[in-house]
């Protein structure tokens, strides 16, 4: 009997260990590659090379290349396991800086990468193939940077620690009054790029759900004075309000009307659609809403709403 109990206990320990390992092996879409001590994420939604590079960068990583045999092997395995409908993925190898001189974003020379060119490649079709894809066998092809492909991001283990806001991104602070975490990005981006930056940090552009949250955002903005904003107009910050291209109706990034979301306090004389191009939502330093051109870059505030 005691023997059987011991056996059951061993089984339970084994099960718990497997579960723990599984949890440790997958985080924020990334899988841990033991042999490389690195984390890889396969983004299966195709993007242009530039957008892929930016997305990985905003996630705190780099558009990955098969820098070692271990990573090349892991990439092939992840591509085989994925639901991708295409055979090719972008890697971080490019010749955008000096035409014809392929290099990796990781700083590894092409000759040392674990890839080989497919037959007849690189062929620089129409003098427009400055980016590189690999297929499941790791064979490389130079391709146009503008046609979208899935891609791999890579993060170092040191950047994978989950903080109490539930993200691996730094700079988020829990605000007890609303229960949300916030981060003000001082480097300005246009509204859609700002939304992308928040999403890359497992957050969303801040949605104001109460007068109190408006006050909280006002204080967060006030804590970053004009001269600390790195670019863009320091008196505005993008938030999660958009007209969804239906000019005149303002909704949150979750599609709720502002009264439904719980806050529709516009700054005096706003929304004024100044210049006829103000279709994205920001706050002024008074914490109240203002319409602003989507394509002009502003600092912005991301929010992580507790689950
Ligand atoms: Ca080619
Ligand atoms: Ca909120
Ligand atoms: Ca305005």
PDB file of N, CA and C in Angstrom, residues 6 19 22 33 38 47 51 115 123 130 140 151 192 195 210 279 288 292 298 302-304:
ATOM      1  N   UNK A   6       3.487   5.838  -2.593  1.00  0.00           N
ATOM      2  CA  UNK A   6       4.738   6.454  -3.057  1.00  0.00           C
ATOM      3  C   UNK A   6       4.730   6.625  -4.564  1.00  0.00           C
ATOM      4  N   UNK A  19       3.828  20.565 -15.593  1.00  0.00           N
ATOM      5  CA  UNK A  19       2.991  21.760 -15.726  1.00  0.00           C
ATOM      6  C   UNK A  19       3.841  23.006 -15.547  1.00  0.00           C
ATOM      7  N   UNK A  22       5.962  23.640 -18.494  1.00  0.00           N
ATOM      8  CA  UNK A  22       5.168  24.141 -19.603  1.00  0.00           C
ATOM      9  C   UNK A  22       4.928  25.645 -19.446  1.00  0.00           C
ATOM     10  N   UNK A  33      13.764  28.566 -25.692  1.00  0.00           N
ATOM     11  CA  UNK A  33      14.618  27.621 -26.401  1.00  0.00           C
ATOM     12  C   UNK A  33      15.807  27.312 -25.488  1.00  0.00           C
ATOM     13  N   UNK A  38      17.278  31.502 -25.046  1.00  0.00           N
ATOM     14  CA  UNK A  38      16.618  32.669 -25.635  1.00  0.00           C
ATOM     15  C   UNK A  38      15.149  32.327 -25.842  1.00  0.00           C
ATOM     16  N   UNK A  47       3.542  40.594 -41.927  1.00  0.00           N
ATOM     17  CA  UNK A  47       3.790  42.042 -41.869  1.00  0.00           C
ATOM     18  C   UNK A  47       4.926  42.364 -42.828  1.00  0.00           C
ATOM     19  N   UNK A  51       7.586  46.762 -40.522  1.00  0.00           N
ATOM     20  CA  UNK A  51       6.635  46.617 -39.423  1.00  0.00           C
ATOM     21  C   UNK A  51       7.041  45.469 -38.502  1.00  0.00           C
ATOM     22  N   UNK A 115      22.263  29.726 -42.103  1.00  0.00           N
ATOM     23  CA  UNK A 115      21.384  29.660 -43.273  1.00  0.00           C
ATOM     24  C   UNK A 115      22.211  29.336 -44.513  1.00  0.00           C
ATOM     25  N   UNK A 123      18.995  36.803 -55.783  1.00  0.00           N
ATOM     26  CA  UNK A 123      18.966  37.253 -57.177  1.00  0.00           C
ATOM     27  C   UNK A 123      18.461  38.693 -57.342  1.00  0.00           C
ATOM     28  N   UNK A 130      15.805  43.579 -50.722  1.00  0.00           N
ATOM     29  CA  UNK A 130      16.744  43.955 -49.659  1.00  0.00           C
ATOM     30  C   UNK A 130      16.470  43.241 -48.335  1.00  0.00           C
ATOM     31  N   UNK A 140      17.403  30.284 -47.520  1.00  0.00           N
ATOM     32  CA  UNK A 140      17.153  31.720 -47.572  1.00  0.00           C
ATOM     33  C   UNK A 140      16.914  32.214 -48.999  1.00  0.00           C
ATOM     34  N   UNK A 151       6.928  36.301 -39.194  1.00  0.00           N
ATOM     35  CA  UNK A 151       8.291  36.621 -38.755  1.00  0.00           C
ATOM     36  C   UNK A 151       8.520  36.152 -37.324  1.00  0.00           C
ATOM     37  N   UNK A 192      -1.784  55.194 -34.597  1.00  0.00           N
ATOM     38  CA  UNK A 192      -1.792  53.747 -34.825  1.00  0.00           C
ATOM     39  C   UNK A 192      -0.495  53.089 -34.358  1.00  0.00           C
ATOM     40  N   UNK A 195      -0.776  52.776 -30.680  1.00  0.00           N
ATOM     41  CA  UNK A 195      -1.591  51.607 -30.315  1.00  0.00           C
ATOM     42  C   UNK A 195      -0.766  50.329 -30.444  1.00  0.00           C
ATOM     43  N   UNK A 210     -13.750  56.870 -16.055  1.00  0.00           N
ATOM     44  CA  UNK A 210     -14.382  57.621 -14.955  1.00  0.00           C
ATOM     45  C   UNK A 210     -13.691  58.980 -14.831  1.00  0.00           C
ATOM     46  N   UNK A 279      -9.023  63.048 -36.192  1.00  0.00           N
ATOM     47  CA  UNK A 279      -9.892  61.882 -36.076  1.00  0.00           C
ATOM     48  C   UNK A 279      -9.410  60.898 -35.003  1.00  0.00           C
ATOM     49  N   UNK A 288      -8.505  66.227 -19.945  1.00  0.00           N
ATOM     50  CA  UNK A 288      -9.757  66.135 -20.705  1.00  0.00           C
ATOM     51  C   UNK A 288      -9.462  65.830 -22.172  1.00  0.00           C
ATOM     52  N   UNK A 292      -7.382  65.021 -32.363  1.00  0.00           N
ATOM     53  CA  UNK A 292      -6.031  65.361 -32.829  1.00  0.00           C
ATOM     54  C   UNK A 292      -5.738  64.565 -34.098  1.00  0.00           C
ATOM     55  N   UNK A 298       2.577  62.013 -31.228  1.00  0.00           N
ATOM     56  CA  UNK A 298       2.400  62.548 -29.873  1.00  0.00           C
ATOM     57  C   UNK A 298       2.941  61.526 -28.870  1.00  0.00           C
ATOM     58  N   UNK A 302      -0.311  54.155 -22.280  1.00  0.00           N
ATOM     59  CA  UNK A 302      -0.835  52.777 -22.383  1.00  0.00           C
ATOM     60  C   UNK A 302      -1.404  52.377 -21.024  1.00  0.00           C
ATOM     61  N   UNK A 303      -2.358  51.460 -21.071  1.00  0.00           N
ATOM     62  CA  UNK A 303      -3.011  50.977 -19.853  1.00  0.00           C
ATOM     63  C   UNK A 303      -3.097  49.455 -19.896  1.00  0.00           C
ATOM     64  N   UNK A 304      -2.885  48.834 -18.760  1.00  0.00           N
ATOM     65  CA  UNK A 304      -3.173  47.405 -18.625  1.00  0.00           C
ATOM     66  C   UNK A 304      -4.323  47.283 -17.641  1.00  0.00           C
TER      67      UNK A 304
END
